[in-house]
Tab-separated table of C-alpha atoms and ligand atoms in Angstrom:
chain	number	residue	atom	x	y	z
A	1	UNK	CA	3.924	89.390	-38.391
A	2	UNK	CA	3.013	93.015	-37.778
A	3	UNK	CA	4.971	94.710	-34.971
A	4	UNK	CA	1.826	95.366	-32.870
A	5	UNK	CA	0.901	91.650	-33.138
A	6	UNK	CA	4.397	90.680	-31.930
A	7	UNK	CA	4.001	93.085	-29.051
A	8	UNK	CA	0.546	91.675	-28.211
A	9	UNK	CA	1.932	88.120	-28.272
A	10	UNK	CA	4.888	89.072	-26.098
A	11	UNK	CA	2.666	90.801	-23.541
A	12	UNK	CA	0.226	87.842	-23.442
A	13	UNK	CA	3.081	85.333	-23.038
A	14	UNK	CA	4.693	87.251	-20.212
A	15	UNK	CA	1.315	87.601	-18.491
A	16	UNK	CA	0.815	83.828	-18.684
A	17	UNK	CA	4.332	83.195	-17.373
A	18	UNK	CA	3.723	85.659	-14.532
A	19	UNK	CA	0.458	83.943	-13.576
A	20	UNK	CA	2.134	80.516	-13.708
A	21	UNK	CA	4.952	81.774	-11.535
A	22	UNK	CA	2.591	83.262	-8.994
A	23	UNK	CA	0.367	80.203	-8.831
A	24	UNK	CA	3.374	77.890	-8.418
A	25	UNK	CA	4.789	80.014	-5.687
A	26	UNK	CA	3.895	82.326	-2.874
A	27	UNK	CA	6.285	84.300	-0.769
A	28	UNK	CA	9.119	82.722	1.155
A	29	UNK	CA	8.288	83.025	4.842
A	30	UNK	CA	9.126	82.030	8.399
A	31	UNK	CA	6.485	81.282	11.033
A	32	UNK	CA	6.983	80.500	14.717
A	33	UNK	CA	5.129	78.280	17.184
A	34	UNK	CA	5.651	77.183	20.738
A	35	UNK	CA	7.319	73.733	21.007
A	36	UNK	CA	7.226	73.285	24.804
A	37	UNK	CA	9.660	73.655	27.699
A	38	UNK	CA	12.931	71.988	28.685
A	39	UNK	CA	13.178	70.197	32.048
A	40	UNK	CA	14.749	73.410	33.430
A	41	UNK	CA	11.676	75.346	32.289
A	42	UNK	CA	13.229	77.122	29.296
A	43	UNK	CA	10.776	77.976	26.529
A	44	UNK	CA	11.417	76.291	23.204
A	45	UNK	CA	10.015	77.326	19.832
A	46	UNK	CA	9.726	75.731	16.431
A	47	UNK	CA	10.128	77.715	13.233
A	48	UNK	CA	8.762	76.782	9.820
A	49	UNK	CA	10.708	78.091	6.823
A	50	UNK	CA	8.849	77.875	3.528
A	51	UNK	CA	10.342	78.892	0.194
A	52	UNK	CA	8.518	80.250	-2.849
A	53	UNK	CA	8.167	76.759	-4.302
A	54	UNK	CA	6.522	75.371	-1.185
A	55	UNK	CA	9.489	73.375	0.112
A	56	UNK	CA	9.544	73.511	3.890
A	57	UNK	CA	11.920	72.944	6.786
A	58	UNK	CA	11.038	72.975	10.480
A	59	UNK	CA	13.752	73.934	12.935
A	60	UNK	CA	13.533	74.156	16.705
A	61	UNK	CA	15.851	76.319	18.768
A	62	UNK	CA	16.355	73.313	21.077
A	63	UNK	CA	19.626	71.944	19.703
A	64	UNK	CA	19.045	73.839	16.449
A	65	UNK	CA	17.322	70.624	15.378
A	66	UNK	CA	15.869	70.190	11.899
A	67	UNK	CA	12.730	68.258	12.811
A	68	UNK	CA	11.303	67.914	9.317
A	69	UNK	CA	12.243	68.729	5.731
A	70	UNK	CA	9.762	68.493	2.878
A	71	UNK	CA	10.902	68.578	-0.733
A	72	UNK	CA	9.143	67.419	-3.928
A	73	UNK	CA	9.555	64.056	-5.598
A	74	UNK	CA	9.562	63.701	-9.398
A	75	UNK	CA	5.779	64.127	-9.497
A	76	UNK	CA	5.899	67.226	-7.314
A	77	UNK	CA	4.708	65.423	-4.163
A	78	UNK	CA	6.338	66.788	-1.044
A	79	UNK	CA	7.384	64.259	1.595
A	80	UNK	CA	9.284	64.600	4.828
A	81	UNK	CA	12.758	63.157	4.162
A	82	UNK	CA	14.404	63.340	7.593
A	83	UNK	CA	13.990	61.222	10.714
A	84	UNK	CA	12.880	62.882	13.932
A	85	UNK	CA	10.190	63.194	16.571
A	86	UNK	CA	6.777	64.872	16.704
A	87	UNK	CA	7.325	66.645	20.008
A	88	UNK	CA	9.968	68.183	22.248
A	89	UNK	CA	9.571	65.608	25.032
A	90	UNK	CA	10.732	62.825	22.743
A	91	UNK	CA	13.887	64.812	21.895
A	92	UNK	CA	14.461	65.508	25.603
A	93	UNK	CA	14.093	61.808	26.439
A	94	UNK	CA	16.951	60.914	24.130
A	95	UNK	CA	17.693	61.243	20.455
A	96	UNK	CA	20.603	59.822	18.452
A	97	UNK	CA	21.336	63.422	17.378
A	98	UNK	CA	18.438	63.472	14.853
A	99	UNK	CA	18.818	66.677	12.801
A	100	UNK	CA	20.819	68.514	15.469
A	101	UNK	CA	23.659	71.014	15.353
A	102	UNK	CA	26.699	69.224	16.742
A	103	UNK	CA	29.429	70.994	18.708
A	104	UNK	CA	31.771	72.031	20.029
A	105	UNK	CA	33.446	69.083	18.427
A	106	UNK	CA	31.466	66.829	16.106
A	107	UNK	CA	32.622	63.193	16.105
A	108	UNK	CA	35.097	61.615	18.489
A	109	UNK	CA	38.063	62.818	20.502
A	110	UNK	CA	40.060	59.871	21.817
A	111	UNK	CA	39.739	59.361	25.573
A	112	UNK	CA	38.304	62.890	25.795
A	113	UNK	CA	41.753	64.411	25.951
A	114	UNK	CA	43.831	66.792	23.883
A	115	UNK	CA	46.738	69.163	24.378
A	116	UNK	CA	46.722	72.766	23.193
A	117	UNK	CA	49.442	75.356	23.886
A	118	UNK	CA	51.103	72.836	26.220
A	119	UNK	CA	48.008	72.432	28.394
A	120	UNK	CA	46.119	69.148	28.577
A	121	UNK	CA	42.338	69.506	28.480
A	122	UNK	CA	39.968	66.813	29.742
A	123	UNK	CA	36.545	66.588	28.173
A	124	UNK	CA	33.384	64.772	29.136
A	125	UNK	CA	33.543	61.115	28.070
A	126	UNK	CA	30.247	59.811	26.672
A	127	UNK	CA	31.051	57.115	24.094
A	128	UNK	CA	32.887	54.235	25.731
A	129	UNK	CA	36.191	55.780	26.744
A	130	UNK	CA	35.868	58.560	24.156
A	131	UNK	CA	34.256	61.974	23.761
A	132	UNK	CA	31.500	62.135	21.117
A	133	UNK	CA	29.609	65.054	19.563
A	134	UNK	CA	30.484	67.690	22.139
A	135	UNK	CA	29.975	65.638	25.300
A	136	UNK	CA	27.148	65.013	27.727
A	137	UNK	CA	25.360	68.274	26.994
A	138	UNK	CA	26.550	69.284	23.557
A	139	UNK	CA	25.126	71.950	21.253
A	140	UNK	CA	22.379	69.476	20.294
A	141	UNK	CA	20.902	69.797	23.822
A	142	UNK	CA	21.085	73.522	24.515
A	143	UNK	CA	18.529	76.233	23.806
A	144	UNK	CA	19.716	78.630	21.096
A	145	UNK	CA	18.547	82.209	20.566
A	146	UNK	CA	16.627	82.295	17.297
A	147	UNK	CA	15.734	85.116	14.945
A	148	UNK	CA	14.154	84.930	11.488
A	149	UNK	CA	16.130	86.891	8.897
A	150	UNK	CA	15.004	88.730	5.790
A	151	UNK	CA	16.947	87.405	2.819
A	152	UNK	CA	16.336	88.004	-0.884
A	153	UNK	CA	16.568	84.381	-2.033
A	154	UNK	CA	14.417	82.393	0.410
A	155	UNK	CA	13.618	82.039	4.104
A	156	UNK	CA	16.267	82.143	6.808
A	157	UNK	CA	16.716	81.598	10.535
A	158	UNK	CA	19.663	82.725	12.623
A	159	UNK	CA	20.627	80.810	15.757
A	160	UNK	CA	23.191	82.013	18.272
A	161	UNK	CA	24.684	80.426	21.362
A	162	UNK	CA	27.393	81.406	23.808
A	163	UNK	CA	29.269	78.354	25.051
A	164	UNK	CA	30.959	79.352	28.309
A	165	UNK	CA	34.617	78.760	29.079
A	166	UNK	CA	35.111	75.154	30.371
A	167	UNK	CA	31.717	73.932	29.104
A	168	UNK	CA	32.105	70.147	28.694
A	169	UNK	CA	35.813	70.776	29.366
A	170	UNK	CA	36.599	73.025	26.375
A	171	UNK	CA	38.633	76.215	26.783
A	172	UNK	CA	37.345	79.689	25.891
A	173	UNK	CA	34.031	81.501	25.739
A	174	UNK	CA	32.882	80.484	22.300
A	175	UNK	CA	30.319	82.606	20.543
A	176	UNK	CA	28.546	80.613	17.819
A	177	UNK	CA	26.198	81.657	15.027
A	178	UNK	CA	24.428	79.349	12.602
A	179	UNK	CA	22.247	80.537	9.750
A	180	UNK	CA	19.862	78.160	8.028
A	181	UNK	CA	18.533	79.335	4.651
A	182	UNK	CA	15.956	77.471	2.605
A	183	UNK	CA	16.527	79.041	-0.787
A	184	UNK	CA	13.972	79.393	-3.575
A	185	UNK	CA	16.141	76.968	-5.559
A	186	UNK	CA	15.328	74.162	-3.054
A	187	UNK	CA	18.662	74.317	-1.287
A	188	UNK	CA	19.165	74.106	2.441
A	189	UNK	CA	22.212	76.190	3.204
A	190	UNK	CA	23.847	75.957	6.620
A	191	UNK	CA	26.475	78.510	7.498
A	192	UNK	CA	28.457	78.441	10.725
A	193	UNK	CA	30.571	81.145	12.405
A	194	UNK	CA	32.382	81.242	15.738
A	195	UNK	CA	34.846	83.340	17.698
A	196	UNK	CA	36.595	82.615	20.987
A	197	UNK	CA	38.370	84.588	23.700
A	198	UNK	CA	40.905	81.768	24.288
A	199	UNK	CA	42.496	79.314	21.830
A	200	UNK	CA	40.230	76.276	21.498
A	201	UNK	CA	39.160	73.487	19.130
A	202	UNK	CA	35.957	73.474	17.104
A	203	UNK	CA	34.167	71.263	14.598
A	204	UNK	CA	30.515	72.038	13.886
A	205	UNK	CA	28.154	69.951	11.804
A	206	UNK	CA	24.512	69.088	11.202
A	207	UNK	CA	23.284	65.570	11.951
A	208	UNK	CA	20.209	64.881	9.810
A	209	UNK	CA	19.272	61.292	9.047
A	210	UNK	CA	17.927	61.247	5.502
A	211	UNK	CA	15.672	58.879	3.632
A	212	UNK	CA	14.944	60.495	0.270
A	213	UNK	CA	12.020	58.113	-0.319
A	214	UNK	CA	10.288	59.500	2.785
A	215	UNK	CA	11.043	59.193	6.480
A	216	UNK	CA	10.230	55.972	8.322
A	217	UNK	CA	9.064	53.949	5.339
A	218	UNK	CA	12.037	51.658	4.880
A	219	UNK	CA	15.790	51.337	4.798
A	220	UNK	CA	18.149	53.459	2.738
A	221	UNK	CA	20.086	50.608	1.105
A	222	UNK	CA	18.768	51.332	-2.408
A	223	UNK	CA	19.928	54.932	-2.455
A	224	UNK	CA	22.787	55.494	-4.880
A	225	UNK	CA	25.689	57.395	-3.422
A	226	UNK	CA	28.699	59.157	-4.857
A	227	UNK	CA	31.354	60.678	-2.592
A	228	UNK	CA	34.114	62.829	-4.040
A	229	UNK	CA	36.832	61.251	-1.920
A	230	UNK	CA	39.783	59.072	-2.867
A	231	UNK	CA	40.699	58.380	0.752
A	232	UNK	CA	39.064	57.873	4.130
A	233	UNK	CA	40.318	57.965	7.703
A	234	UNK	CA	40.744	54.322	8.752
A	235	UNK	CA	39.702	53.701	12.348
A	236	UNK	CA	40.273	51.281	15.217
A	237	UNK	CA	37.475	49.236	16.791
A	238	UNK	CA	36.357	52.288	18.812
A	239	UNK	CA	35.959	54.395	15.623
A	240	UNK	CA	39.034	56.488	16.446
A	241	UNK	CA	41.219	57.266	13.400
A	242	UNK	CA	44.493	55.370	13.312
A	243	UNK	CA	46.037	58.290	11.419
A	244	UNK	CA	46.119	56.393	8.124
A	245	UNK	CA	44.431	58.077	5.163
A	246	UNK	CA	43.493	54.876	3.391
A	247	UNK	CA	42.865	54.709	-0.340
A	248	UNK	CA	39.273	53.729	-1.190
A	249	UNK	CA	40.435	51.879	-4.310
A	250	UNK	CA	39.307	48.254	-4.388
A	251	UNK	CA	37.390	48.624	-1.087
A	252	UNK	CA	33.678	48.988	-0.191
A	253	UNK	CA	34.545	52.639	0.537
A	254	UNK	CA	35.013	53.476	-3.121
A	255	UNK	CA	32.091	55.788	-3.913
A	256	UNK	CA	34.050	57.778	-6.504
A	257	UNK	CA	31.379	56.528	-8.909
A	258	UNK	CA	27.805	55.955	-7.729
A	259	UNK	CA	27.084	52.723	-5.826
A	260	UNK	CA	23.993	51.442	-4.050
A	261	UNK	CA	24.599	52.034	-0.342
A	262	UNK	CA	23.629	48.417	0.352
A	263	UNK	CA	25.765	46.873	-2.343
A	264	UNK	CA	28.861	46.214	-0.249
A	265	UNK	CA	27.711	47.105	3.270
A	266	UNK	CA	27.887	43.482	4.460
A	267	UNK	CA	31.220	42.705	2.794
A	268	UNK	CA	33.850	40.908	4.792
A	269	UNK	CA	35.776	44.086	5.541
A	270	UNK	CA	37.313	44.876	8.915
A	271	UNK	CA	36.482	48.602	8.745
A	272	UNK	CA	32.806	47.829	8.075
A	273	UNK	CA	32.768	45.219	10.843
A	274	UNK	CA	34.214	47.645	13.411
A	275	UNK	CA	31.381	50.112	12.781
A	276	UNK	CA	28.550	47.640	11.943
A	277	UNK	CA	28.322	49.321	8.538
A	278	UNK	CA	29.539	52.678	7.269
A	279	UNK	CA	30.456	55.172	9.984
A	280	UNK	CA	33.588	56.718	8.512
A	281	UNK	CA	35.064	60.045	7.611
A	282	UNK	CA	35.925	60.543	3.950
A	283	UNK	CA	38.758	62.856	2.949
A	284	UNK	CA	37.160	65.153	0.405
A	285	UNK	CA	38.973	65.891	-2.844
A	286	UNK	CA	39.803	69.502	-3.575
A	287	UNK	CA	40.887	72.346	-1.395
A	288	UNK	CA	39.236	72.830	1.981
A	289	UNK	CA	37.872	76.345	2.328
A	290	UNK	CA	36.506	76.297	-1.212
A	291	UNK	CA	32.889	75.343	-1.737
A	292	UNK	CA	32.950	72.123	-3.767
A	293	UNK	CA	30.724	69.133	-4.325
A	294	UNK	CA	31.226	66.505	-1.628
A	295	UNK	CA	28.503	63.945	-2.347
A	296	UNK	CA	25.451	63.151	-4.461
A	297	UNK	CA	22.686	60.794	-3.369
A	298	UNK	CA	19.883	59.580	-5.629
A	299	UNK	CA	16.788	57.630	-4.634
A	300	UNK	CA	15.232	55.844	-7.649
A	301	UNK	CA	11.597	55.356	-6.546
A	302	UNK	CA	10.963	59.034	-5.721
A	303	UNK	CA	13.454	60.483	-8.214
A	304	UNK	CA	14.797	62.745	-5.458
A	305	UNK	CA	18.466	63.578	-5.324
A	306	UNK	CA	20.543	65.538	-2.863
A	307	UNK	CA	23.883	67.115	-3.628
A	308	UNK	CA	26.069	68.212	-0.760
A	309	UNK	CA	28.494	71.070	-1.238
A	310	UNK	CA	30.883	72.147	1.478
A	311	UNK	CA	33.980	74.102	2.429
A	312	UNK	CA	34.925	71.386	4.959
A	313	UNK	CA	37.803	68.909	4.507
A	314	UNK	CA	35.775	65.786	5.399
A	315	UNK	CA	32.377	64.112	5.489
A	316	UNK	CA	31.193	61.392	7.887
A	317	UNK	CA	29.049	58.817	6.146
A	318	UNK	CA	26.923	56.949	8.703
A	319	UNK	CA	24.258	54.369	7.815
A	320	UNK	CA	22.089	54.390	10.943
A	321	UNK	CA	23.890	51.305	12.234
A	322	UNK	CA	22.750	51.870	15.815
A	323	UNK	CA	19.058	52.355	15.051
A	324	UNK	CA	17.390	49.164	16.242
A	325	UNK	CA	13.620	49.610	16.248
A	326	UNK	CA	13.470	50.920	19.826
A	327	UNK	CA	12.702	54.496	18.735
A	328	UNK	CA	9.294	55.517	17.445
A	329	UNK	CA	9.534	58.702	15.447
A	330	UNK	CA	7.209	61.042	13.581
A	331	UNK	CA	3.784	59.726	12.582
A	332	UNK	CA	4.326	56.607	14.697
A	333	UNK	CA	7.058	55.340	12.381
A	334	UNK	CA	9.430	52.828	13.989
A	335	UNK	CA	13.056	53.414	13.066
A	336	UNK	CA	14.834	50.165	12.272
A	337	UNK	CA	18.522	49.722	11.510
A	338	UNK	CA	19.605	51.583	8.332
A	339	UNK	CA	16.362	53.584	8.109
A	340	UNK	CA	18.410	56.753	7.644
A	341	UNK	CA	21.847	57.827	6.493
A	342	UNK	CA	23.897	60.817	7.618
A	343	UNK	CA	26.438	62.779	5.633
A	344	UNK	CA	28.029	65.084	8.181
A	345	UNK	CA	30.416	67.638	6.709
A	346	UNK	CA	33.234	68.178	9.168
A	347	UNK	CA	36.892	68.246	10.148
A	348	UNK	CA	38.358	64.782	10.633
A	349	UNK	CA	37.514	62.939	13.854
A	350	UNK	CA	40.059	63.295	16.661
A	351	UNK	CA	41.957	66.033	14.774
A	352	UNK	CA	43.172	67.627	18.038
A	353	UNK	CA	45.276	64.468	18.554
A	354	UNK	CA	46.481	64.171	14.942
A	355	UNK	CA	48.845	66.996	13.972
A	356	UNK	CA	48.886	65.636	10.402
A	357	UNK	CA	45.124	66.264	9.961
A	358	UNK	CA	43.791	69.705	8.938
A	359	UNK	CA	43.794	71.736	12.132
A	360	UNK	CA	40.599	72.184	14.136
A	361	UNK	CA	42.188	74.833	16.355
A	362	UNK	CA	40.455	78.197	16.536
A	363	UNK	CA	42.738	80.932	17.858
A	364	UNK	CA	41.599	83.891	19.877
A	365	UNK	CA	40.892	86.712	17.457
A	366	UNK	CA	40.292	84.403	14.467
A	367	UNK	CA	36.906	83.713	12.943
A	368	UNK	CA	35.630	80.201	12.210
A	369	UNK	CA	33.406	80.106	9.143
A	370	UNK	CA	32.183	77.101	7.156
A	371	UNK	CA	29.397	76.556	4.627
A	372	UNK	CA	27.437	73.454	3.690
A	373	UNK	CA	24.667	73.326	1.099
A	374	UNK	CA	22.153	70.529	0.535
A	375	UNK	CA	20.751	70.917	-2.966
A	376	UNK	CA	17.538	69.003	-3.738
A	377	UNK	CA	16.536	68.066	-7.260
A	378	UNK	CA	14.456	65.443	-8.990
A	379	UNK	CA	15.151	63.293	-11.966
A	380	UNK	CA	12.967	61.106	-14.172
A	381	UNK	CA	15.770	58.538	-14.607
B	1	GLA	C1	27.760	59.798	14.417
B	1	GLA	C2	28.739	58.805	14.852
B	1	GLA	C3	28.076	57.477	14.987
B	1	GLA	C4	26.904	57.546	15.900
B	1	GLA	C5	25.956	58.601	15.429
B	1	GLA	C6	24.838	58.810	16.400
B	1	GLA	O1	27.468	59.704	13.096
B	1	GLA	O2	29.838	58.715	14.011
B	1	GLA	O3	28.984	56.544	15.470
B	1	GLA	O4	27.333	57.876	17.193
B	1	GLA	O5	26.636	59.816	15.255
B	1	GLA	O6	24.270	57.634	16.857
């Protein structure tokens, strides 16, 4: 071929590719709308982050809640894959932490008590005799300050909150920052930072209930799950860790290769009986602090998969055991038991009372920083 023909072909091809790229995309952007007022009259907004491929996440600054998340299935159809409500009032009335940022301490602290630097702290008790998810008014129920950020690889929203000394019983003024980024590679990245003016404990997570087939249309028992964990924290009947890091081998907790979530959920296993299904913290393989793959979930009818990568030492796998059909969510969908699953990256539950667990103490002058990434893909399998 003559050189000018090669050039012509190359120019035409790149023009076609450019047009394809532009038509498949758009610019990543963040838009803002009013979402109502809290009972104390605070204004609440809702932000829509859209990436260049048209994936979309909605986040309100009430509780930092992810209210909807739309990603493509294998045919390119975008569905909302998280449980939640259509309006702020429903969240205010009571939500089982749908999509929220959880803090100061995600998961349970036994009897709401812990000792730090020789001082015993007493926290709000809101789960039987225990403290759960930050207490009566945790980070899921406060209004955060929100600001869209310009980032090169997608759309991002920064949320900040100052948790005052003694809030829900915790020591120290804790200054928290969370950045959500919906990248152009269809990843939802959640990054958390915090500093304190007094030694304290901290464990932040995000509490989305996923159904990769689409929210509200059925249970999640056919999803296939892999968790990169050889051990989990065995619990007592109140879901408080006994301290034992139990091997998953030969138990329904072995997700080291992919299993249907429903395959062993009703097995005659004491740990499953205690929690009415899975509601356990898995001890992730690899070194905490390094970003590594924690879990992979695949849903066969839609072809959607979600990988979770994290710097955290653990992940709570919860199968919506306490959903019971009494909540009506988005689009009038009624949420029955096991209609969603959670994979909450975190420090181990009740770490402040288990010196053998990775420490959840944040010292004055130190910076807390963790990263979790949800990576969405599709497969024709
Ligand atoms: C967490 C807990 C569960 C339950 C849910 C919210 O995942 O581990 O026991 O409290 O939150 O209902």
